Coordinates of C-alpha atoms and ligand atoms in Angstrom, one line a residue:
M1345 CA 22.3 6.8 -37.1
Y1346 CA 21.7 3.1 -37.1
L1347 CA 25.4 2.3 -38.0
K1348 CA 26.7 4.6 -35.3
V1349 CA 24.6 2.9 -32.7
K1350 CA 25.6 -0.5 -33.9
K1351 CA 29.3 0.3 -33.8
K1352 CA 29.0 1.6 -30.3
Y1353 CA 27.1 -1.5 -29.3
N1354 CA 29.7 -3.8 -30.7
R1355 CA 32.4 -1.9 -28.8
I1356 CA 30.5 -2.4 -25.6
L1357 CA 30.0 -6.1 -26.4
I1358 CA 33.7 -6.6 -26.8
K1359 CA 34.4 -4.8 -23.6
G1360 CA 31.8 -6.9 -21.9
I1361 CA 33.4 -10.1 -23.1
K1362 CA 36.8 -8.9 -21.9
N1363 CA 35.2 -8.3 -18.6
Q1364 CA 34.2 -11.8 -18.3
T1365 CA 37.7 -13.1 -18.8
G1366 CA 38.6 -11.5 -15.4
T1367 CA 41.3 -9.1 -16.7
L1368 CA 40.7 -5.5 -15.7
P1369 CA 39.3 -3.9 -18.9
D1370 CA 40.6 -0.6 -20.1
L1371 CA 37.2 1.0 -20.2
K1372 CA 36.5 4.6 -20.7
Q1373 CA 34.3 5.4 -17.6
D1374 CA 31.3 6.0 -19.9
Y1375 CA 31.0 2.4 -20.7
L1376 CA 31.2 1.0 -17.2
N1377 CA 27.5 1.4 -16.6
E1378 CA 26.4 0.3 -20.0
S1379 CA 28.4 -3.0 -19.8
A1380 CA 26.9 -3.9 -16.4
P1381 CA 24.2 -6.5 -16.6
A1382 CA 20.6 -5.4 -16.3
M1383 CA 19.5 -4.7 -12.7
L1384 CA 23.2 -4.3 -11.6
A1385 CA 24.6 -0.9 -11.4
A1386 CA 27.9 0.7 -10.8
M1387 CA 27.9 4.4 -10.6
R1388 CA 30.2 7.4 -9.9
Y1389 CA 28.6 9.9 -7.6
S1390 CA 29.7 12.9 -9.6
R1391 CA 27.8 11.5 -12.6
S1392 CA 24.7 10.4 -10.8
F1393 CA 21.4 12.2 -10.2
I1394 CA 20.9 12.0 -6.5
P1395 CA 19.7 15.4 -5.4
T1396 CA 19.8 15.1 -1.6
L1397 CA 18.4 17.8 0.7
R1398 CA 19.6 18.9 4.0
D1399 CA 16.1 19.4 5.4
A1400 CA 12.8 17.7 4.5
P1401 CA 10.2 20.0 2.9
A1402 CA 7.7 21.3 5.5
D1403 CA 4.7 19.5 3.9
A1404 CA 6.3 16.0 4.4
E1405 CA 4.6 14.5 7.4
V1406 CA 5.6 10.9 7.7
T1407 CA 9.2 9.5 7.9
S1408 CA 9.2 7.7 4.6
H1409 CA 8.0 10.8 2.8
K1410 CA 10.6 12.9 4.4
L1411 CA 13.4 10.5 3.8
L1412 CA 12.6 9.6 0.2
L1413 CA 12.5 13.3 -0.6
R1414 CA 15.7 14.2 1.4
A1415 CA 17.7 11.3 0.1
G1416 CA 16.9 12.2 -3.5
Y1417 CA 14.6 9.2 -4.4
I1418 CA 11.4 11.1 -5.3
R1419 CA 10.2 14.5 -6.3
R1420 CA 6.6 15.8 -6.4
V1421 CA 5.2 16.7 -9.8
T1422 CA 1.8 17.6 -8.7
S1423 CA -0.6 16.5 -5.9
G1424 CA -0.2 12.7 -5.5
V1425 CA 2.0 12.4 -8.5
Y1426 CA 5.8 11.8 -8.2
D1427 CA 8.9 11.4 -10.3
Y1428 CA 10.8 8.2 -9.3
L1429 CA 14.4 9.3 -9.5
P1430 CA 17.2 6.8 -10.4
L1431 CA 17.7 5.5 -6.8
A1432 CA 14.0 5.0 -6.4
L1433 CA 13.7 3.1 -9.7
L1434 CA 16.5 0.8 -8.7
V1435 CA 14.7 -0.1 -5.5
L1436 CA 11.3 -0.4 -7.2
R1437 CA 12.8 -2.8 -9.7
K1438 CA 14.1 -5.0 -6.9
I1439 CA 10.8 -5.0 -5.2
E1440 CA 9.1 -5.9 -8.5
A1441 CA 11.6 -8.7 -9.0
V1442 CA 10.7 -10.4 -5.8
I1443 CA 7.0 -10.0 -6.6
R1444 CA 7.5 -11.4 -10.1
D1445 CA 9.5 -14.2 -8.8
E1446 CA 6.8 -15.3 -6.3
M1447 CA 3.9 -14.7 -8.7
N1448 CA 5.5 -16.7 -11.4
R1449 CA 6.4 -19.4 -8.8
A1450 CA 2.7 -19.5 -7.8
G1451 CA 1.8 -20.2 -11.5
A1452 CA 0.6 -16.7 -12.5
Q1453 CA 1.5 -15.3 -15.9
E1454 CA 2.5 -11.7 -16.5
L1455 CA 0.8 -9.5 -19.1
L1456 CA 0.5 -5.7 -19.6
M1457 CA -2.8 -4.0 -20.0
P1458 CA -3.4 -0.3 -21.0
M1459 CA -3.8 2.5 -18.5
V1460 CA -6.5 4.2 -20.7
Q1461 CA -9.7 2.3 -20.6
P1462 CA -12.9 2.7 -22.6
G1463 CA -16.0 3.9 -20.7
E1464 CA -18.2 1.2 -22.3
L1465 CA -16.5 -1.5 -20.2
W1466 CA -17.2 0.4 -17.0
E1467 CA -20.8 0.8 -18.1
K1468 CA -21.0 -2.9 -18.7
S1469 CA -19.7 -3.8 -15.2
E1470 CA -22.1 -1.1 -13.8
R1471 CA -19.2 0.7 -12.1
M1472 CA -19.0 3.9 -14.2
E1473 CA -21.2 5.8 -11.7
K1474 CA -20.5 3.6 -8.7
Y1475 CA -16.7 4.1 -8.6
G1476 CA -17.2 7.8 -7.9
P1477 CA -14.9 10.7 -8.4
E1478 CA -11.7 8.6 -7.9
L1479 CA -12.3 7.4 -11.5
L1480 CA -10.7 10.0 -13.7
R1481 CA -12.9 10.3 -16.7
F1482 CA -12.3 12.1 -20.0
K1483 CA -13.5 12.1 -23.6
D1484 CA -11.1 11.5 -26.4
R1485 CA -11.2 13.5 -29.7
H1486 CA -14.0 11.3 -31.0
S1487 CA -16.0 12.0 -27.9
H1488 CA -15.6 8.4 -26.6
E1489 CA -16.0 8.2 -22.8
S1490 CA -12.7 7.0 -21.4
C1491 CA -11.0 6.7 -18.1
L1492 CA -7.6 6.1 -16.5
G1493 CA -7.5 2.7 -14.9
P1494 CA -7.7 2.7 -11.1
T1495 CA -7.9 -1.2 -11.3
H1496 CA -8.4 -3.6 -14.2
E1497 CA -11.3 -6.0 -13.5
E1498 CA -13.2 -4.6 -16.5
V1499 CA -10.3 -4.8 -19.0
I1500 CA -9.2 -8.3 -18.0
C1501 CA -12.8 -9.6 -18.0
D1502 CA -13.3 -8.2 -21.5
L1503 CA -10.1 -9.8 -22.7
V1504 CA -10.8 -13.2 -21.1
S1505 CA -14.4 -13.2 -22.2
R1506 CA -13.3 -13.0 -25.8
E1507 CA -10.8 -15.8 -25.6
L1508 CA -12.3 -18.2 -23.1
R1509 CA -14.2 -21.2 -24.6
S1510 CA -13.8 -24.3 -22.5
Y1511 CA -13.3 -25.3 -18.9
K1512 CA -10.0 -26.9 -20.1
Q1513 CA -8.5 -23.3 -20.3
L1514 CA -9.2 -22.8 -16.6
P1515 CA -8.0 -22.0 -14.0
M1516 CA -5.8 -19.1 -15.2
N1517 CA -4.1 -16.3 -13.3
L1518 CA -2.9 -13.3 -15.1
Y1519 CA -1.0 -10.4 -13.5
Q1520 CA 0.7 -7.1 -14.4
I1521 CA 2.8 -4.5 -12.7
Q1522 CA 1.6 -1.1 -13.9
N1523 CA 0.7 2.4 -13.0
K1524 CA -2.8 3.1 -11.7
F1525 CA -4.6 6.4 -11.4
R1526 CA -7.1 7.1 -8.6
D1527 CA -8.2 10.7 -8.2
E1528 CA -7.8 10.4 -4.4
I1529 CA -9.6 13.1 -2.4
R1530 CA -6.6 13.5 0.0
P1531 CA -3.4 12.3 -1.6
R1532 CA -0.8 12.4 1.2
F1533 CA 2.3 10.9 2.8
G1534 CA 4.2 10.8 -0.5
L1535 CA 4.1 7.4 -2.1
M1536 CA 1.8 6.1 0.6
R1537 CA -1.3 7.6 -0.9
G1538 CA -0.7 8.9 -4.3
R1539 CA -3.0 9.6 -7.2
E1540 CA -0.7 7.8 -9.7
F1541 CA 1.0 4.8 -8.2
V1542 CA 2.5 1.4 -9.1
M1543 CA 0.4 -1.7 -8.5
K1544 CA 0.8 -5.4 -9.1
D1545 CA -2.7 -6.6 -9.9
A1546 CA -3.5 -10.2 -10.6
Y1547 CA -6.8 -11.7 -11.7
S1548 CA -7.7 -15.4 -11.6
F1549 CA -10.6 -17.2 -13.4
H1550 CA -12.1 -20.5 -12.4
A1551 CA -14.6 -23.1 -13.4
D1552 CA -16.0 -23.5 -9.9
E1553 CA -15.9 -22.2 -6.3
E1554 CA -13.4 -24.9 -5.1
S1555 CA -10.9 -23.9 -7.7
L1556 CA -11.3 -20.2 -6.7
A1557 CA -10.8 -21.1 -3.0
A1558 CA -7.7 -23.0 -3.9
E1559 CA -6.2 -20.1 -5.8
Y1560 CA -7.2 -17.6 -3.1
K1561 CA -5.1 -19.8 -0.7
N1562 CA -2.3 -20.0 -3.2
M1563 CA -2.2 -16.2 -3.6
F1564 CA -2.5 -15.7 0.2
E1565 CA 0.6 -17.9 0.6
A1566 CA 2.5 -16.2 -2.2
Y1567 CA 1.8 -12.8 -0.5
T1568 CA 3.0 -14.2 2.8
R1569 CA 6.2 -15.3 1.1
I1570 CA 6.6 -11.9 -0.6
F1571 CA 6.3 -9.8 2.5
T1572 CA 8.4 -12.2 4.5
R1573 CA 11.2 -11.9 1.9
F1574 CA 11.2 -8.2 2.4
G1575 CA 11.8 -8.8 6.1
L1576 CA 8.7 -6.8 7.0
K1577 CA 6.6 -7.0 10.2
F1578 CA 3.2 -7.6 8.6
R1579 CA -0.1 -9.2 9.4
P1580 CA -2.9 -10.5 7.1
V1581 CA -6.3 -9.4 8.4
E1582 CA -9.9 -10.0 7.4
A1583 CA -11.1 -7.1 5.3
D1584 CA -14.2 -5.4 4.0
T1585 CA -14.6 -6.0 0.3
G1586 CA -15.3 -2.3 -0.3
S1587 CA -16.4 -0.9 -3.7
I1588 CA -14.8 -3.9 -5.5
G1589 CA -17.5 -6.3 -4.2
G1590 CA -17.2 -10.0 -3.7
S1591 CA -17.3 -12.2 -0.6
D1592 CA -14.0 -13.1 1.0
S1593 CA -11.1 -10.7 1.4
H1594 CA -7.9 -10.3 3.4
E1595 CA -5.6 -7.3 3.5
F1596 CA -1.9 -7.5 4.3
H1597 CA -0.7 -4.7 6.6
V1598 CA 2.8 -3.6 7.4
L1599 CA 2.7 -2.6 11.1
A1600 CA 3.7 1.0 11.5
E1601 CA 2.6 3.9 13.7
S1602 CA 2.1 6.1 10.6
G1603 CA -0.4 3.6 9.1
E1604 CA -3.7 5.0 8.0
D1605 CA -5.6 1.8 8.9
L1606 CA -6.5 0.5 12.3
I1607 CA -6.3 -3.3 12.8
A1608 CA -8.0 -5.2 15.6
H1609 CA -6.3 -8.5 16.6
C1610 CA -6.9 -10.9 19.4
S1611 CA -4.2 -11.6 22.1
G1612 CA -5.6 -15.1 22.6
C1613 CA -6.1 -16.4 19.0
D1614 CA -5.2 -15.6 15.5
Y1615 CA -8.3 -13.4 14.8
A1616 CA -7.3 -10.2 13.1
A1617 CA -9.4 -7.8 11.1
N1618 CA -9.5 -4.3 9.8
V1619 CA -11.7 -2.2 12.1
E1620 CA -13.8 -1.6 9.1
K1621 CA -14.9 -5.2 9.4
A1622 CA -13.9 -6.3 12.9
V1623 CA -16.5 -7.8 15.3
S1624 CA -16.0 -7.9 19.0
V1625 CA -18.0 -7.9 22.2
R1626 CA -18.3 -5.4 25.0
A1627 CA -20.7 -5.6 27.9
S1628 CA -23.6 -3.2 27.5
T1629 CA -24.0 -0.4 29.9
S1630 CA -27.5 -0.3 31.2
C1631 CA -29.0 0.9 34.5
E1632 CA -32.4 0.5 36.2
Q1633 CA -35.5 0.9 34.2
A1634 CA -37.1 4.3 34.7
A1635 CA -39.8 6.5 33.2
L1636 CA -38.9 8.7 30.2
N1637 CA -38.1 12.1 31.6
M1638 CA -37.2 15.4 29.9
V1639 CA -34.3 17.4 31.3
E1640 CA -33.1 20.8 30.2
T1641 CA -29.6 20.7 28.8
P1642 CA -29.1 24.3 27.4
G1643 CA -26.4 24.4 24.8
V1644 CA -25.0 21.0 25.9
T1645 CA -24.7 18.8 22.9
S1646 CA -21.5 16.5 22.8
V1647 CA -21.8 13.2 24.6
E1648 CA -18.9 14.1 26.9
D1649 CA -20.5 17.4 27.9
V1650 CA -24.0 15.8 28.5
A1651 CA -22.4 13.0 30.6
D1652 CA -20.6 15.7 32.7
F1653 CA -23.7 17.9 32.9
L1654 CA -26.0 15.1 34.1
S1655 CA -23.2 13.3 36.0
V1656 CA -23.8 9.9 34.3
D1657 CA -21.4 7.4 32.9
I1658 CA -20.7 8.2 29.2
G1659 CA -21.7 4.6 28.4
L1660 CA -25.2 5.3 29.5
L1661 CA -25.7 7.9 26.7
V1662 CA -27.1 7.0 23.4
K1663 CA -25.3 8.7 20.5
T1664 CA -27.8 9.2 17.7
L1665 CA -26.2 10.0 14.4
V1666 CA -28.2 10.6 11.2
Y1667 CA -26.8 9.6 7.8
R1668 CA -27.7 10.0 4.2
V1669 CA -27.4 6.8 2.2
N1670 CA -25.4 6.8 -1.1
G1671 CA -26.0 4.1 -3.6
G1672 CA -27.8 0.8 -3.4
E1673 CA -31.5 0.1 -2.9
H1674 CA -31.9 2.9 -0.3
D1675 CA -30.0 5.6 -2.2
G1676 CA -30.9 9.0 -0.8
A1677 CA -32.6 7.7 2.3
I1678 CA -32.1 9.4 5.7
V1679 CA -31.5 6.9 8.5
A1680 CA -30.8 7.3 12.2
T1681 CA -28.2 5.2 14.0
C1682 CA -27.6 4.6 17.7
V1683 CA -24.5 3.5 19.5
A1684 CA -23.5 3.8 23.1
G1685 CA -21.9 7.1 24.1
D1686 CA -18.5 5.5 24.5
D1687 CA -18.6 3.9 21.0
Q1688 CA -18.2 5.2 17.5
V1689 CA -20.3 4.3 14.5
Q1690 CA -18.2 2.3 12.0
E1691 CA -19.4 3.8 8.8
I1692 CA -18.1 1.1 6.5
K1693 CA -20.0 -1.5 8.5
L1694 CA -23.1 0.7 8.4
A1695 CA -22.9 1.0 4.6
H1696 CA -22.7 -2.8 4.4
V1697 CA -25.7 -3.2 6.6
L1698 CA -27.6 -0.8 4.4
G1699 CA -26.3 -2.4 1.1
A1700 CA -25.0 1.1 0.2
D1701 CA -21.9 2.3 -1.5
S1702 CA -21.2 4.7 1.3
V1703 CA -22.9 6.9 3.9
E1704 CA -22.4 10.5 4.7
M1705 CA -23.5 12.7 7.7
A1706 CA -26.9 14.1 7.1
S1707 CA -27.4 17.9 6.9
D1708 CA -29.5 19.9 9.4
D1709 CA -32.4 19.9 7.0
D1710 CA -32.1 16.1 6.5
I1711 CA -32.2 15.7 10.3
A1712 CA -35.2 17.9 10.6
S1713 CA -37.0 15.9 7.8
I1714 CA -37.1 12.9 10.1
G1715 CA -38.2 14.9 13.2
G1716 CA -34.8 15.6 14.8
I1717 CA -32.9 18.7 15.9
T1718 CA -29.2 18.9 15.3
G1719 CA -27.3 18.5 18.6
F1720 CA -30.4 17.0 20.4
V1721 CA -31.4 14.0 18.3
G1722 CA -32.7 11.0 20.0
P1723 CA -34.0 7.7 18.6
Q1724 CA -37.6 8.0 20.0
Q1725 CA -40.3 9.3 17.8
L1726 CA -38.2 9.7 14.7
S1727 CA -39.8 9.0 11.4
G1728 CA -37.8 6.6 9.2
R1729 CA -35.4 3.8 9.9
V1730 CA -33.6 3.6 13.3
L1731 CA -30.6 1.3 13.3
V1732 CA -29.4 0.4 16.8
D1733 CA -26.1 -1.2 17.6
M1734 CA -26.4 -4.6 19.1
R1735 CA -24.6 -3.6 22.3
L1736 CA -27.6 -1.5 23.2
Q1737 CA -30.1 -4.3 22.7
G1738 CA -32.4 -4.4 25.8
A1739 CA -30.6 -1.6 27.5
T1740 CA -32.6 0.7 29.9
G1741 CA -32.2 3.8 31.9
L1742 CA -30.3 5.6 29.1
V1743 CA -29.8 9.3 28.2
A1744 CA -30.6 10.6 24.7
G1745 CA -31.4 13.7 22.8
A1746 CA -35.1 14.7 23.2
N1747 CA -35.6 16.0 19.6
Q1748 CA -36.4 19.3 21.2
P1749 CA -34.1 22.3 21.6
D1750 CA -31.7 22.2 24.6
T1751 CA -33.4 19.1 26.0
H1752 CA -32.4 15.5 26.6
V1753 CA -34.4 12.5 27.9
T1754 CA -33.4 10.2 30.7
G1755 CA -34.8 6.7 31.5
L1756 CA -34.7 5.7 27.8
D1757 CA -35.6 2.1 27.2
I1758 CA -34.5 0.8 23.9
T1759 CA -37.3 -1.8 23.6
R1760 CA -40.0 0.3 25.0
D1761 CA -39.3 3.7 23.5
I1762 CA -38.1 3.1 20.0
A1763 CA -40.9 2.2 17.6
E1764 CA -39.2 -0.3 15.3
P1765 CA -35.5 -0.6 16.2
E1766 CA -33.4 -2.6 13.7
F1767 CA -30.5 -4.1 15.5
A1768 CA -27.1 -4.5 13.8
D1769 CA -23.4 -4.5 14.5
L1770 CA -22.6 -0.9 13.9
R1771 CA -19.9 -0.1 16.5
E1772 CA -16.2 0.2 15.9
T1773 CA -14.2 -2.4 17.7
R1774 CA -12.1 -0.9 20.5
A1775 CA -9.0 -2.0 22.4
G1776 CA -10.1 -4.0 25.4
D1777 CA -13.1 -5.5 23.7
V1778 CA -13.6 -9.3 24.0
C1779 CA -12.9 -11.6 21.1
E1780 CA -16.0 -13.3 19.8
R1781 CA -14.1 -16.4 18.9
C1782 CA -12.0 -17.2 22.0
G1783 CA -12.9 -14.6 24.7
G1784 CA -9.4 -13.2 24.5
M1785 CA -8.7 -9.5 24.6
I1786 CA -8.7 -7.4 21.5
E1787 CA -5.8 -5.1 20.8
L1788 CA -5.4 -2.4 18.1
S1789 CA -2.4 -1.6 15.9
R1790 CA -1.9 0.8 13.1
G1791 CA -1.1 -0.7 9.7
I1792 CA -0.2 0.3 6.1
E1793 CA -2.3 -1.8 3.7
V1794 CA 0.3 -3.1 1.2
G1795 CA -1.8 -5.8 -0.4
Q1796 CA -5.3 -7.2 -0.6
V1797 CA -6.8 -10.5 -2.0
F1798 CA -10.4 -10.9 -3.0
A1799 CA -12.6 -13.8 -3.8
L1800 CA -14.9 -12.0 -6.2
G1801 CA -17.2 -14.8 -7.3
T1802 CA -19.2 -13.7 -10.3
R1803 CA -19.5 -9.9 -9.4
Y1804 CA -17.6 -9.0 -12.7
T1805 CA -17.7 -12.2 -14.7
E1806 CA -21.5 -12.1 -14.8
P1807 CA -22.1 -8.6 -16.2
M1808 CA -18.9 -8.9 -18.4
E1809 CA -20.1 -12.3 -19.7
V1810 CA -17.0 -14.3 -19.0
I1811 CA -18.6 -17.6 -20.1
F1812 CA -17.2 -21.0 -20.8
Q1813 CA -18.5 -24.4 -21.7
N1814 CA -18.3 -26.7 -18.6
Q1815 CA -17.5 -30.4 -18.4
Q1816 CA -21.1 -31.2 -19.0
G1817 CA -21.1 -29.1 -22.2
K1818 CA -23.3 -26.3 -20.5
R1819 CA -22.7 -22.6 -20.6
S1820 CA -21.3 -21.5 -17.3
V1821 CA -20.1 -18.2 -15.8
A1822 CA -16.5 -18.2 -14.6
T1823 CA -15.7 -17.3 -11.0
M1824 CA -13.0 -14.8 -10.3
G1825 CA -10.4 -13.7 -7.8
C1826 CA -8.3 -10.5 -7.7
Y1827 CA -5.1 -9.8 -5.9
G1828 CA -3.3 -6.4 -5.6
I1829 CA 0.0 -5.2 -4.1
G1830 CA 0.8 -1.5 -3.8
V1831 CA 4.3 -1.7 -5.2
S1832 CA 5.2 2.0 -4.7
R1833 CA 3.3 2.1 -1.4
L1834 CA 5.4 -0.9 -0.4
M1835 CA 8.6 1.1 -1.0
A1836 CA 7.4 3.7 1.5
A1837 CA 6.2 1.1 4.0
I1838 CA 9.7 -0.5 3.9
V1839 CA 11.2 2.8 4.6
E1840 CA 8.8 3.3 7.5
Q1841 CA 10.1 0.1 9.1
C1842 CA 13.8 0.5 8.0
N1843 CA 15.2 3.8 9.1
D1844 CA 17.2 5.5 11.8
E1845 CA 18.2 9.0 12.7
A1846 CA 20.9 9.0 9.9
G1847 CA 18.6 8.0 7.1
I1848 CA 17.2 4.9 5.3
N1849 CA 18.4 1.6 6.4
W1850 CA 17.6 -0.6 3.4
P1851 CA 17.8 -4.4 3.7
L1852 CA 20.8 -5.5 1.6
A1853 CA 18.5 -7.1 -1.0
L1854 CA 16.6 -3.9 -1.7
A1855 CA 19.2 -1.2 -1.4
P1856 CA 19.8 0.7 -4.7
F1857 CA 23.5 -0.1 -4.3
Q1858 CA 24.9 -2.7 -2.0
V1859 CA 28.2 -0.9 -1.5
G1860 CA 29.2 2.7 -1.1
L1861 CA 32.8 3.5 -1.8
I1862 CA 34.1 6.8 -0.3
S1863 CA 37.4 8.3 -1.5
M1864 CA 38.9 10.7 1.0
G1865 CA 41.3 13.2 -0.3
R1866 CA 42.4 13.8 -3.9
S1867 CA 45.8 12.0 -4.1
D1868 CA 46.6 9.8 -7.0
A1869 CA 47.0 6.9 -4.7
V1870 CA 43.5 7.3 -3.3
R1871 CA 42.1 7.7 -6.7
D1872 CA 43.8 4.8 -8.4
T1873 CA 43.1 2.4 -5.5
S1874 CA 39.5 3.4 -5.4
E1875 CA 39.1 3.0 -9.1
T1876 CA 40.7 -0.5 -9.0
I1877 CA 38.5 -1.7 -6.2
Y1878 CA 35.4 0.0 -7.8
R1879 CA 36.0 -1.9 -11.0
Q1880 CA 36.8 -5.2 -9.5
L1881 CA 33.6 -5.1 -7.4
A1882 CA 31.5 -3.9 -10.3
D1883 CA 33.0 -6.8 -12.4
A1884 CA 32.1 -9.2 -9.7
G1885 CA 28.5 -8.1 -10.0
I1886 CA 28.3 -5.9 -6.9
E1887 CA 26.2 -2.8 -7.1
I1888 CA 28.4 0.0 -6.1
L1889 CA 28.2 3.7 -5.8
W1890 CA 31.6 5.4 -5.8
D1891 CA 31.8 8.8 -4.2
E1892 CA 34.7 10.4 -5.9
R1893 CA 33.4 13.9 -5.6
N1894 CA 35.5 16.8 -4.4
E1895 CA 33.6 17.1 -1.2
R1896 CA 34.5 17.0 2.5
P1897 CA 34.4 13.4 4.0
G1898 CA 31.6 14.6 6.4
V1899 CA 29.3 15.4 3.5
K1900 CA 30.0 12.1 1.8
F1901 CA 29.4 10.1 4.9
K1902 CA 26.2 11.9 5.6
D1903 CA 24.9 11.3 2.0
F1904 CA 25.6 7.6 2.1
E1905 CA 24.0 7.2 5.5
L1906 CA 20.9 9.2 4.3
I1907 CA 20.5 7.2 1.0
G1908 CA 21.0 4.1 3.0
L1909 CA 23.8 2.0 1.4
P1910 CA 24.3 -1.1 3.5
F1911 CA 28.1 -1.5 3.2
Q1912 CA 30.8 1.1 3.1
I1913 CA 34.4 1.1 1.9
V1914 CA 36.5 4.1 2.9
I1915 CA 39.8 4.8 1.2
G1916 CA 42.1 7.6 2.5
D1917 CA 45.8 8.5 2.4
R1918 CA 46.3 7.7 6.0
G1919 CA 45.3 4.0 5.6
L1920 CA 46.9 3.6 2.3
K1921 CA 50.3 4.5 3.7
D1922 CA 50.0 1.2 5.6
G1923 CA 48.4 -0.5 2.6
E1924 CA 45.0 -0.5 4.3
V1925 CA 41.4 0.6 3.8
E1926 CA 38.4 0.6 6.1
I1927 CA 35.2 -1.4 5.5
G1928 CA 32.0 -1.9 7.5
W1929 CA 28.2 -2.2 7.6
R1930 CA 26.2 1.0 7.8
Q1931 CA 26.1 2.5 11.3
Q1932 CA 28.6 0.0 12.6
Q1933 CA 32.2 0.2 13.6
R1934 CA 34.4 -0.1 10.5
K1935 CA 37.4 -2.4 10.4
T1936 CA 40.8 -2.1 8.7
V1937 CA 41.7 -4.6 6.0
A1938 CA 44.7 -4.9 3.6
V1939 CA 44.1 -3.3 0.1
A1940 CA 45.0 -6.6 -1.5
D1941 CA 42.2 -8.5 0.4
V1942 CA 39.4 -5.9 0.3
V1943 CA 37.5 -7.3 -2.7
N1944 CA 37.5 -10.8 -1.4
I1945 CA 36.5 -9.8 2.1
V1946 CA 33.7 -7.6 0.8
L1947 CA 32.4 -10.3 -1.5
T1948 CA 32.5 -12.9 1.4
E1949 CA 30.7 -10.5 3.8
L1950 CA 28.0 -9.6 1.3
H1951 CA 27.4 -13.2 0.2
A1952 CA 27.2 -14.4 3.8
T1953 CA 24.6 -11.7 4.6
E1954 CA 22.6 -12.4 1.4
A1955 CA 22.6 -16.1 2.3
N1956 CA 21.3 -15.4 5.8
S1957 CA 18.6 -13.1 4.8
Ligands
ATP666 P1 -6.9 2.1 0.4 O1 -7.9 1.4 1.3 O2 -5.6 2.3 1.0 O3 -7.4 3.3 -0.3 P2 -7.7 0.2 -1.5 O4 -8.2 -0.9 -0.6 O5 -8.6 1.1 -2.2 O6 -6.6 1.0 -0.7 P3 -7.0 -1.8 -3.5 O7 -8.0 -1.6 -4.5 O8 -7.1 -3.0 -2.5 O9 -6.7 -0.4 -2.6 O10 -5.6 -1.8 -4.2 C1 -4.5 -2.7 -4.1 C2 -3.3 -2.1 -3.4 O11 -2.9 -0.9 -4.0 C3 -3.6 -1.6 -2.0 O12 -3.5 -2.7 -1.1 C4 -2.6 -0.6 -1.7 O13 -1.4 -1.2 -1.3 C5 -2.3 0.0 -3.1 N1 -3.0 1.3 -3.2 C6 -4.3 1.6 -3.2 N2 -4.5 2.9 -3.3 C7 -3.3 3.5 -3.3 C8 -2.8 4.8 -3.4 N3 -3.7 5.8 -3.5 N4 -1.5 5.1 -3.4 C9 -0.6 4.1 -3.3 N5 -1.0 2.8 -3.2 C10 -2.3 2.5 -3.2
MG667 MG1 -7.6 -2.6 -0.5

């Protein structure tokens, strides 16, 4: 077996050397792919695995999901878990190459950690319970608690804690590109929200806060370069730190209608934040002070219906929502919250205010336990905490539920009628709000979160004992940052921004093949000319897919448009009679060039475009 492999390898090597001399090698077609350098591919369509579909499966909702399925890039294995077919892997590798390049340039070092992680580490960081059901847990045959890594703070802290001795080893930034598993409650949109997905995750360790701040900036800039190199319309925004903890955080969002996140940004300054975190101002609605008065509102519960029924502005209503607190100091508590009728409670902000992991809507029984009635809850006379949005501070003449069936109150005065209101910023920022920083107008856009950077401080290094001897010879806890990019989600996000009615419109640098060569007809002349051009371009390092199938030209054109190859060469008998072939960029008018010139012209066009991008 070994000898056989070795013999074959030598043969390829010899062919490879001949290739470099510039003579056209007499290759059997089997070897053409094998002799191509890594990352470069030349492929015949008839031998490739590109299962395109005429129609997108019915369950594909967003463009990228539909196109990646139809164009034969991905297939679903089970909920949120996908096969990356050869075309997808070629693109993924190119995305990874750009990320690696910029991470290495920024001074980070690549390593690879395991996907299976021991439960003890998660106990130590106190995240075993906290992380919730997204952490897929299992026991191995020795009954050891284990889990599939959704992220790697625990494993990297464990590693670094065992090797770190002195401040002289700091700072350090280690990264990997690896599959993660999160048992997402609603995996959807194909690669956008999978359960198993590819992430680039980096972790930096520092002797002090200044060093962490410098690395945070360094990574922020590296991310900006990465997403710029992909030609994406993106925006970095201030972000909530979520379950990962820490202080400072930014998310990078690709702007797209299909994005799951809502981003608030100011038209007057550079303030931008995820609505989970965004702060903004809106004038409070208040009217004249009046006595508290009961009004019958039989069966009228929603704020819109109550406003209609009583003919008052919806902003004068108080929306009272009751929540159950999960995690933190107040775990299990039932709290009431109030926002103006035209506002929404931002639950992530609320969880933050409460120091909780999350909040969930309370049950009817929970509501009754604090003296409320579902559908008619009001903040007055409730037992327990009442959190009131700052916009309602001092407001009078409001309408709220009366905590009695089919009844509301009018004339509610926040200061007078609520026993101990706790004011906090609970409302979700809306378009048209005023920017706190500059007074400009807030706008909202949808975004796909493709990356996030966190200044974690000592949230993990403290419990995981990442300790070193500082310059003064004292034991000190390292500070830490972490920096993620959703590599597979990025592929979907790029398709969301780069597509048209015919299919995917890959930027040249990311396409699985730069050139698609279509042979029309089955004459010897077409075949021989195609093969010569195919080999010459492949030898010149061009990634080329040659459609030599016995299919109608229409089918071939459709497939190339769908899979999104940027440049096309079309060879047919009609042109060859005059010694000509057609070339052109995808979706643009093709031009006619002489067979003898085609390779040079294609190389020039591709290189010129590469240089400009
Ligand atoms: P989300 O808010 O979308 O659930 P997250 O904030 O929990 O993501 P991070 O922990 O910041 O995710 O992970 C780093 C990056 O990994 C994210 O910015 C995102 O691009 C990607 N990512 C996270 N979850 C998924 C997923 N389920 N499928 C694909 N990519 C994901
Ligand atoms: Mg995130």
